[in-house]
Amino acid sequence: MWSDNETTQDLLGYQVHADLLKKIILSDSMLPISIGVFGNWGSGKSSLMLLLQQALKEWEQSQQGENHNMILQVYFNSWQFESYDTTKLTMIESILEALDKDIEKRRSFFEKADDFFARINFLKAGVFVLKKTYDNLTPEWLKKWLPSKEDIDIIAEKDKYNNLLEDISKGNTSKFIATFRELFEELIDNMGYKAVIVYVDDLDRCDPKKIIGCLEAVKLFVNVKKTAFVIGADERIIEYAISQHYPIQMKKEDISSPFSDYLEKLIQLPYKLPRLSDNEQETYITLLLCKNHLNETLFNQIHQEYLNFRKSDKHSGYNIANIKAKSNGVDFKEVEYRLPVVPLVKQFLNGNPRQLKRFLNTLYVRQELAEVAGFSDIRPEVLTKLMVLEYNTLYNSRFEELYKIQKANDGVLPLENVEEEATLENGIQNPQWKDNWSSDYLKKWLSSDPSLKDINLQNYFWVARDALKNETPIASLVTNKIMLIFKNLCTLQTNNAMKKELPKMIQNCEESEKDMIVHLINNSLKKDPKSENCWRILHCDESNLLIGDNIDRLKLLVSNVKTEEIGTDANSFFARMKKINDEFYTFVANIPKSANLEKAIERKG
């Protein structure tokens, strides 16, 4: 099993990215700078930032004795933001606290440590009082937290600090921030830091208001000398949050979105993490397996050999053959036993590191359950083949279908020549499989190794269905971005609002993300076939962005829904579906419907 947390142990080949960002940050001519580490959910953004932190820490340690080569690194998790109003101030507090602790840790480096402490404490006091003012919680007793005249007098250029104190007492936010920036920049310069780096992580897990609050906080410091902000997020969620907070109307002649323009002004260097290639996936899975089945000392040696390999070869896979060539006399039996799962994982998952790790963890849980249950014939590649179908948002209902088919046939699927037919130009002809298994994805799945023909799957389905029966099904995983989009779609209470906002929310979604939205709508319709929110979404999707020409999405939409209970407000959606092509027409015509809905669809058509 593997932890789902970020790590400084590089199994993805991300050290090259960290080294590049380190070089940029250490270049005096590049500061101040804001860097956006962009990537999808689970792509390794947090791990990259940890690698960067480690690389900068090692660089600083190599500069011992050079006072002006000190750097300060501050980690700021967006989930800690309390509210939109105090986001800016919460970030300021975190940076000041980090400065305070750093001076205390290496007091001997600072000739004027007490002076720096006094100046920091003054700024912290101002931020504290202003933050409480936002919440209307500034009773008389809080005045004791303000610095005294004696406190101010020991600070150089005390007029500036007096002005700051006056701004605080009046609650003048803009003047306070302007003065604060000036004093903060002066403090960093006087202390002799080469750079102050602030990492803002998990931004795309926050709701739009908190995202904007964080961005506004970053904007305060963008031009402060010697600072670097490294922000990890899915840029599409950030753009969406900006569009919700700043309702700028796009013009037809606009080439780019005003929301992406806003982001570009804030993020001076966007750095996008690519999806893992097939070779990178194979390397990652192989290293994970080695880490799980070999002792720590041996794995550390293997990992170091991998890092050395990556220095000269950034493209090739680092597979078990490479590892064995450098590891004489090591028993890799447990690793090699599980390597047949790699081709399936590469072919049917999306190359997302977190998804790969979670998938492998679930596979291990089920294998352990099989061992405890006494199922000695469970093959990891067969279990994996079933799981990739279960893991697919669009086709996980086929997993349920397979379960029912094998149950009716004493555990063996009546495949006959279906797997061979899936490879032919004419496709599947077997009537039991033709209708529901003829998409390109499912034909590829059927024809992939290992063959399921003549394999008794009863134990496999027992493990797969019972192991996680009290957990959220793995196939139902939906990213935070899609949950956020669906939640906001459901808050739009008029057709006009929906028709205006829906295209903006959906147009940047990947196909797999559209599958997730349809999956969420299906879940709602299973609970309430008359769901007003769901049918408003589907009715107002006039450009057919969600369903497209994918009949399997339409099948997913109504899967296990009591369609006879669907109201007449679904008529325009079904009438539109019937016009797509003959296959859609036939499917809609055969959906069990109430007489009233049937008539309404005919009138609309």
XYZ file of C-alpha atoms in Angstrom, residues 2-604:
603
model
C 1.117 3.557 -0.684
C 0.334 6.829 1.036
C -1.680 9.329 -1.004
C 0.370 12.230 0.386
C 2.853 14.342 -1.534
C 6.463 13.238 -1.260
C 10.026 14.398 -1.860
C 10.929 10.950 -3.231
C 10.757 11.547 -6.957
C 9.210 8.590 -8.805
C 7.796 10.706 -11.631
C 10.934 12.312 -13.027
C 9.835 15.709 -11.704
C 13.257 16.670 -10.346
C 14.094 18.287 -13.684
C 11.071 20.596 -13.262
C 12.107 21.446 -9.703
C 15.662 22.208 -10.805
C 14.441 24.567 -13.518
C 12.158 26.475 -11.134
C 14.993 26.649 -8.592
C 17.269 28.212 -11.212
C 14.624 30.822 -12.042
C 13.974 31.734 -8.401
C 17.695 32.039 -7.591
C 18.230 34.450 -10.478
C 18.159 37.965 -8.991
C 16.971 39.410 -12.285
C 13.826 37.233 -12.203
C 12.540 38.399 -8.809
C 9.900 39.324 -7.909
C 7.969 36.572 -9.707
C 4.745 34.592 -9.428
C 4.806 31.022 -10.778
C 1.724 28.955 -11.461
C 2.326 25.209 -11.227
C -0.693 24.055 -13.224
C -2.029 20.553 -13.641
C -5.120 18.412 -13.214
C -6.245 16.907 -9.912
C -3.636 14.432 -8.708
C -1.014 15.339 -11.309
C 1.745 15.830 -8.709
C 1.711 19.608 -8.164
C 2.215 19.335 -4.404
C 5.028 16.829 -4.833
C 6.767 19.120 -7.319
C 6.565 22.006 -4.846
C 8.061 19.791 -2.129
C 10.890 18.829 -4.489
C 11.463 22.529 -5.182
C 11.512 23.301 -1.459
C 14.031 20.534 -0.892
C 16.223 21.692 -3.785
C 16.288 25.271 -2.477
C 16.986 24.067 1.051
C 19.971 22.046 -0.182
C 21.215 25.046 -2.165
C 20.996 27.270 0.907
C 22.851 24.720 3.041
C 25.640 24.723 0.453
C 25.970 28.501 0.995
C 26.728 28.339 4.741
C 28.520 31.408 5.957
C 27.182 33.630 3.163
C 24.779 35.895 5.062
C 23.227 37.397 1.944
C 22.419 33.980 0.500
C 19.749 33.154 3.051
C 16.315 32.241 1.721
C 13.019 31.885 3.556
C 10.397 29.382 2.387
C 6.795 29.673 3.584
C 4.180 26.982 2.958
C 0.581 28.216 2.877
C -2.323 25.786 2.498
C -5.426 27.413 1.031
C -7.766 25.279 3.115
C -6.673 27.266 6.156
C -8.277 30.472 4.871
C -11.018 31.535 7.225
C -13.118 33.766 4.988
C -12.922 35.978 1.921
C -12.603 39.159 3.980
C -9.572 37.980 5.933
C -7.709 36.024 3.259
C -5.195 38.771 2.514
C -4.468 39.262 6.178
C -4.216 35.558 6.962
C -1.499 35.217 4.332
C 0.332 38.259 5.709
C 0.189 36.786 9.205
C 1.667 33.495 7.977
C 4.572 35.248 6.253
C 5.320 37.424 9.281
C 5.186 34.406 11.587
C 7.632 32.565 9.318
C 9.996 35.564 9.418
C 9.748 35.668 13.192
C 10.607 31.972 13.580
C 13.464 32.203 11.090
C 15.117 35.065 12.981
C 14.787 33.139 16.231
C 16.296 30.014 14.669
C 19.384 31.783 13.337
C 19.614 34.781 15.610
C 23.416 34.760 15.369
C 23.205 35.721 11.674
C 21.341 38.948 12.404
C 23.177 41.894 13.935
C 19.906 43.725 14.623
C 17.717 40.799 15.612
C 15.879 42.723 18.334
C 15.137 45.549 15.913
C 13.761 43.077 13.367
C 11.627 41.408 16.037
C 10.199 44.782 17.019
C 9.356 45.715 13.442
C 7.758 42.342 12.740
C 5.758 42.469 15.956
C 4.513 45.911 15.029
C 3.285 44.696 11.650
C 1.752 41.585 13.228
C -0.122 43.744 15.723
C -1.496 45.938 12.959
C -2.621 42.933 10.931
C -4.212 41.340 13.994
C -6.268 44.413 14.869
C -7.273 45.067 11.258
C -8.341 41.433 10.900
C -10.540 41.711 13.975
C -11.958 44.960 12.622
C -13.163 43.079 9.549
C -15.167 40.831 11.843
C -16.525 43.772 13.857
C -14.788 42.333 16.913
C -12.597 45.184 18.116
C -13.522 45.783 21.780
C -11.632 48.174 24.001
C -9.467 45.460 25.528
C -7.863 44.812 22.127
C -6.231 48.208 22.241
C -3.583 46.768 24.543
C -2.324 44.767 21.569
C -1.367 47.961 19.767
C 2.300 48.941 20.134
C 3.071 51.694 22.589
C 4.887 54.922 21.735
C 8.025 53.394 23.290
C 7.655 50.366 20.999
C 7.467 52.658 17.988
C 10.361 54.841 19.019
C 12.853 51.950 18.876
C 12.037 51.363 15.206
C 13.916 53.275 12.520
C 11.936 55.797 10.435
C 9.176 55.781 13.011
C 6.966 58.228 11.062
C 6.115 55.478 8.609
C 5.088 53.220 11.459
C 3.048 55.993 13.089
C 1.199 56.437 9.796
C 0.561 52.703 9.636
C -0.855 52.783 13.163
C -3.135 55.664 12.211
C -4.368 53.768 9.128
C -5.118 50.729 11.296
C -7.120 52.761 13.813
C -9.229 54.171 10.968
C -9.656 50.791 9.289
C -8.220 52.252 6.082
C -7.405 48.998 4.272
C -5.900 50.396 1.073
C -3.518 52.762 2.885
C -2.601 50.052 5.356
C -1.713 47.629 2.536
C 0.324 50.238 0.645
C 2.283 51.162 3.753
C 2.659 47.544 4.752
C 4.160 46.638 1.366
C 6.727 49.403 1.688
C 7.703 48.428 5.231
C 7.751 44.729 4.441
C 10.006 45.223 1.405
C 12.355 47.365 3.474
C 12.426 44.740 6.226
C 13.296 41.892 3.824
C 16.084 43.967 2.314
C 17.512 44.974 5.700
C 17.471 41.379 6.926
C 19.599 40.336 3.952
C 17.417 37.614 2.437
C 18.218 36.592 -1.106
C 14.606 35.509 -1.601
C 11.353 34.857 0.257
C 9.382 32.082 -1.420
C 5.722 31.497 -0.566
C 4.072 28.234 -1.683
C 0.290 28.384 -2.051
C -1.033 24.827 -2.256
C -4.467 23.190 -2.688
C -5.939 26.369 -4.147
C -8.179 24.434 -6.544
C -9.849 22.626 -3.630
C -11.336 25.867 -2.298
C -14.651 27.441 -3.220
C -14.522 30.389 -5.658
C -14.651 33.096 -2.975
C -11.663 31.698 -1.142
C -9.765 31.245 -4.402
C -10.289 34.913 -5.253
C -9.271 35.949 -1.739
C -6.014 34.049 -2.139
C -5.342 35.553 -5.559
C -5.972 39.037 -4.194
C -3.544 38.322 -1.366
C -0.880 37.207 -3.832
C -1.503 40.322 -5.913
C -0.520 42.466 -2.927
C 3.004 41.035 -3.025
C 3.564 40.484 -6.742
C 5.872 43.477 -7.068
C 7.582 43.271 -3.670
C 11.318 42.851 -4.286
C 12.992 39.499 -3.554
C 9.706 37.580 -3.344
C 8.486 34.563 -5.307
C 5.031 33.017 -5.133
C 4.563 29.443 -6.304
C 0.885 28.591 -6.734
C -0.279 25.026 -7.330
C -3.698 24.655 -8.971
C -5.784 23.480 -11.887
C -5.867 26.679 -13.941
C -9.335 25.858 -15.302
C -10.784 25.982 -11.773
C -9.025 29.290 -11.168
C -10.439 30.762 -14.380
C -13.876 29.493 -13.383
C -13.583 31.135 -9.950
C -12.532 34.412 -11.592
C -15.509 34.254 -13.966
C -17.868 33.757 -11.011
C -16.416 36.630 -9.005
C -15.896 39.098 -11.853
C -18.896 38.773 -14.196
C -17.170 40.247 -17.241
C -19.253 39.939 -20.404
C -17.231 38.428 -23.236
C -17.517 40.035 -26.631
C -17.748 37.969 -29.800
C -14.596 39.588 -31.163
C -12.583 38.652 -28.057
C -9.793 36.235 -28.997
C -9.008 35.253 -25.433
C -11.106 35.073 -22.290
C -10.914 38.149 -19.997
C -10.658 35.662 -17.123
C -7.538 34.018 -18.557
C -6.162 37.539 -19.166
C -6.650 38.280 -15.450
C -4.806 35.097 -14.559
C -1.979 35.881 -16.976
C -1.438 39.279 -15.333
C -1.249 37.655 -11.917
C 0.818 34.584 -12.894
C 3.974 35.737 -14.636
C 5.272 32.220 -15.326
C 2.698 29.465 -15.977
C 4.328 26.040 -15.660
C 2.105 23.197 -16.815
C 2.680 19.603 -15.747
C 2.098 17.235 -18.658
C 0.107 14.009 -18.444
C 2.339 10.979 -17.915
C 3.355 9.181 -21.097
C 3.067 5.386 -21.410
C 6.763 4.994 -20.580
C 6.436 7.264 -17.554
C 3.400 5.328 -16.311
C 5.254 2.031 -16.627
C 8.236 3.487 -14.767
C 6.040 4.928 -12.015
C 4.096 1.689 -11.448
C 7.261 -0.421 -11.510
C 8.940 1.811 -8.921
C 5.803 1.762 -6.742
C 5.790 -2.037 -6.839
C 9.487 -2.169 -5.936
C 8.918 0.240 -3.053
C 6.130 -1.938 -1.715
C 7.864 -5.320 -2.014
C 11.550 -4.581 -1.338
C 13.236 -3.397 1.836
C 13.911 0.307 2.255
C 17.678 0.118 1.789
C 17.401 -1.840 -1.445
C 14.678 0.411 -2.815
C 16.703 3.537 -2.030
C 19.548 2.074 -4.111
C 17.151 1.331 -6.980
C 15.688 4.823 -6.715
C 19.135 6.427 -6.875
C 19.953 4.375 -9.987
C 16.700 5.608 -11.518
C 17.588 9.243 -10.747
C 21.002 8.743 -12.351
C 19.321 7.204 -15.405
C 16.970 10.191 -15.740
C 19.858 12.647 -15.821
C 20.905 11.326 -19.229
C 17.596 9.905 -20.562
C 14.380 11.883 -20.132
C 12.271 9.797 -22.512
C 12.731 6.043 -22.104
C 10.895 3.897 -19.621
C 12.863 2.602 -16.660
C 11.460 -0.914 -16.422
C 12.151 -4.095 -14.513
C 14.909 -5.058 -16.967
C 16.800 -1.844 -16.152
C 16.340 -2.453 -12.438
C 17.455 -6.105 -12.525
C 20.555 -5.188 -14.525
C 21.744 -3.081 -11.567
C 20.542 -5.432 -8.816
C 22.305 -8.791 -8.926
C 20.959 -11.533 -6.676
C 17.735 -9.711 -5.735
C 14.444 -11.637 -5.754
C 11.911 -9.644 -7.802
C 9.269 -12.413 -7.879
C 6.592 -10.404 -6.025
C 7.144 -7.400 -8.302
C 7.145 -9.418 -11.542
C 3.988 -11.294 -10.487
C 2.091 -7.979 -10.624
C 3.727 -6.407 -13.683
C 1.136 -7.893 -16.132
C -1.287 -5.233 -14.840
C 0.839 -2.460 -16.393
C -0.409 -2.709 -20.030
C -4.039 -2.556 -18.849
C -3.406 0.412 -16.590
C -1.559 2.289 -19.347
C -4.300 1.569 -21.856
C -7.403 2.305 -19.809
C -6.493 4.844 -17.127
C -5.592 8.454 -17.833
C -2.003 8.644 -16.589
C -2.854 10.647 -13.464
C -0.356 9.795 -10.672
C -2.902 10.011 -7.855
C -5.431 7.918 -9.752
C -2.759 5.314 -10.525
C -1.754 5.104 -6.877
C -5.342 4.853 -5.640
C -6.105 2.240 -8.251
C -3.135 0.130 -7.157
C -4.099 0.541 -3.494
C -7.592 -0.761 -4.235
C -6.127 -3.625 -6.247
C -3.936 -4.558 -3.267
C -6.870 -4.403 -0.838
C -8.824 -6.793 -3.014
C -5.874 -9.141 -3.456
C -5.381 -9.214 0.309
C -9.072 -9.965 0.791
C -8.816 -12.785 -1.761
C -5.904 -14.277 0.177
C -7.782 -14.064 3.484
C -10.854 -15.609 1.857
C -8.774 -18.474 0.497
C -9.128 -17.582 -3.202
C -5.728 -18.795 -4.377
C -6.584 -18.588 -8.085
C -7.079 -14.800 -8.254
C -4.835 -13.393 -11.006
C -3.929 -9.701 -10.625
C -4.245 -8.991 -14.376
C -7.787 -10.446 -14.525
C -8.819 -8.462 -11.455
C -7.265 -5.364 -13.023
C -9.158 -5.844 -16.276
C -12.449 -5.891 -14.379
C -11.408 -2.933 -12.250
C -10.538 -0.599 -15.136
C -14.107 -1.042 -16.356
C -15.429 -0.360 -12.871
C -13.158 2.683 -12.659
C -14.529 4.272 -15.845
C -17.215 6.839 -15.050
C -19.032 6.347 -18.349
C -18.951 2.551 -18.465
C -19.051 1.408 -14.853
C -22.645 0.219 -15.440
C -21.143 -2.431 -17.753
C -19.283 -3.766 -14.732
C -22.655 -4.324 -13.069
C -23.914 -5.913 -16.282
C -20.987 -8.350 -16.357
C -21.725 -9.293 -12.776
C -25.313 -10.210 -13.662
C -24.275 -12.109 -16.816
C -21.662 -14.241 -15.056
C -24.040 -14.866 -12.143
C -26.625 -16.242 -14.567
C -23.966 -18.468 -16.168
C -22.310 -20.017 -13.099
C -19.487 -17.460 -13.096
C -18.404 -17.827 -16.745
C -19.170 -15.153 -19.339
C -20.752 -16.566 -22.547
C -18.201 -14.780 -24.728
C -17.991 -17.343 -27.554
C -16.285 -15.318 -30.357
C -17.078 -11.887 -28.909
C -13.468 -11.008 -28.040
C -12.350 -11.856 -31.583
C -15.298 -10.000 -33.161
C -14.317 -6.887 -31.186
C -11.132 -6.672 -33.276
C -12.886 -6.985 -36.676
C -14.085 -4.184 -38.927
C -17.693 -5.403 -38.797
C -17.596 -5.306 -35.011
C -19.526 -7.439 -32.555
C -22.313 -9.524 -34.082
C -23.314 -11.612 -31.061
C -26.851 -10.357 -30.207
C -26.265 -10.569 -26.447
C -23.277 -8.190 -26.659
C -23.869 -6.134 -29.787
C -26.100 -3.360 -28.441
C -24.248 -2.430 -25.258
C -20.641 -3.344 -26.064
C -19.928 -1.853 -29.505
C -18.299 1.464 -28.552
C -14.609 1.811 -29.428
C -13.631 1.789 -25.760
C -15.576 -1.367 -24.942
C -14.352 -3.210 -28.035
C -10.795 -2.332 -27.060
C -11.520 -3.565 -23.540
C -13.032 -6.849 -24.724
C -10.125 -7.600 -27.052
C -7.381 -6.688 -24.570
C -5.295 -9.260 -22.725
C -5.994 -11.245 -20.671
C -8.929 -13.022 -22.295
C -11.849 -13.587 -19.922
C -13.155 -16.513 -21.927
C -13.666 -19.674 -19.848
C -12.516 -17.936 -16.627
C -14.800 -18.390 -13.625
C -15.314 -14.855 -12.324
C -17.401 -15.582 -9.233
C -14.521 -15.059 -6.797
C -13.365 -11.943 -8.663
C -16.767 -10.322 -8.364
C -17.109 -11.388 -4.744
C -13.846 -9.612 -3.975
C -14.614 -6.567 -6.106
C -18.159 -6.048 -4.835
C -17.747 -6.938 -1.169
C -14.296 -5.493 -0.409
C -15.498 -1.877 -0.643
C -19.216 -2.336 -0.047
C -19.223 0.264 2.736
C -17.121 2.767 0.803
C -17.846 5.101 -2.072
C -17.447 2.969 -5.226
C -14.126 3.650 -6.875
C -15.874 4.212 -10.210
C -17.830 7.116 -8.695
C -14.769 9.262 -8.074
C -15.499 12.778 -9.304
C -12.938 15.564 -9.173
C -13.453 18.608 -6.989
C -13.673 20.775 -10.084
C -16.650 18.817 -11.428
C -18.386 18.741 -8.043
C -17.971 22.516 -7.949
C -19.336 22.992 -11.475
C -22.323 20.735 -10.829
C -23.065 22.482 -7.539
C -23.024 25.879 -9.240
C -25.178 24.666 -12.134
C -27.781 23.535 -9.620
C -27.863 27.012 -8.052
C -29.015 28.626 -11.336
C -32.753 28.958 -10.887
C -33.882 30.376 -14.255
C -33.542 29.159 -17.833
C -31.992 32.455 -18.915
C -29.286 32.225 -16.264
C -28.634 28.578 -17.150
C -28.373 29.249 -20.894
C -25.905 32.047 -20.203
C -23.677 30.291 -17.650
C -23.724 26.628 -18.701
C -21.613 26.994 -21.889
C -18.931 28.905 -19.956
C -18.776 26.154 -17.330
C -18.756 23.194 -19.728
C -16.721 24.344 -22.737
C -13.313 23.815 -21.086
C -14.185 20.402 -19.637
C -12.412 17.342 -20.978
C -14.518 14.458 -22.293
C -13.916 12.416 -19.140
C -15.114 15.387 -17.069
C -18.320 15.593 -19.083
C -18.813 11.909 -18.266
C -18.545 12.854 -14.589
C -21.200 15.579 -14.898
C -23.584 13.154 -16.610
C -22.791 10.656 -13.844
C -23.766 13.243 -11.187
C -26.983 14.081 -13.034
C -27.778 10.370 -13.220
C -27.247 10.010 -9.458
C -29.689 12.860 -8.845
C -32.277 11.459 -11.259
C -32.109 8.045 -9.585
C -33.190 9.766 -6.357
C -35.726 12.058 -8.027
C -36.646 11.438 -11.697
C -38.456 14.802 -11.712
C -35.413 16.744 -10.459
C -36.060 20.312 -11.561
C -32.363 21.238 -11.452
C -31.286 18.302 -13.611
C -33.892 18.830 -16.312
C -33.163 22.568 -16.386
C -29.486 21.756 -17.046
C -30.363 19.297 -19.818
C -33.054 21.524 -21.336
C -30.776 24.573 -21.479
C -27.806 22.701 -22.975
C -28.985 23.785 -26.415
C -25.581 23.205 -28.047
C -25.560 19.649 -26.684
C -22.203 20.121 -24.944
C -22.814 17.409 -22.369
C -24.191 14.470 -24.351
C -22.637 15.311 -27.727
C -23.060 12.398 -30.141
C -22.088 9.809 -27.523
C -24.985 7.373 -27.152
C -23.302 5.797 -24.110
C -23.590 9.094 -22.236
C -27.313 9.134 -22.903
C -27.544 5.536 -21.695
C -25.624 6.491 -18.550
C -27.938 9.443 -17.995
C -31.050 7.242 -17.655
C -29.344 4.125 -16.228
C -31.406 2.756 -13.289
C -33.652 5.825 -13.407
C -37.401 5.299 -13.017
C -38.029 6.864 -16.407
C -41.821 6.350 -16.175
C -41.797 9.016 -13.440
C -39.966 11.669 -15.492
C -42.117 14.787 -15.937
C -43.110 16.583 -19.121
C -40.454 19.282 -18.613
C -37.992 16.746 -20.088
C -39.759 16.863 -23.469
C -37.426 19.369 -25.188
C -34.329 17.409 -24.152
C -35.628 14.076 -25.471
C -36.955 15.713 -28.644
C -33.482 17.149 -29.251
C -31.849 13.762 -28.620
C -34.102 12.069 -31.198
C -32.807 14.435 -33.877
C -29.126 13.530 -33.426
C -29.168 10.293 -35.413
C -31.101 7.049 -35.892
C -29.398 5.335 -32.958
C -30.430 8.130 -30.594
C -33.940 8.168 -32.054
C -34.392 4.443 -31.465
C -33.001 4.580 -27.936
C -35.230 7.491 -26.889
C -38.264 5.851 -28.486
C -37.674 2.692 -26.443
C -37.201 4.384 -23.066
C -40.226 3.573 -20.835
C -42.103 6.864 -20.447
C -45.419 8.151 -19.172
C -48.104 8.810 -21.767
C -47.986 12.536 -20.970
C -44.220 12.737 -21.577
C -44.554 10.713 -24.797
C -47.153 13.143 -26.126
C -45.116 16.160 -25.029
C -42.043 14.845 -26.900
C -44.124 14.289 -30.050
C -45.542 17.824 -29.885
C -42.055 19.270 -29.328
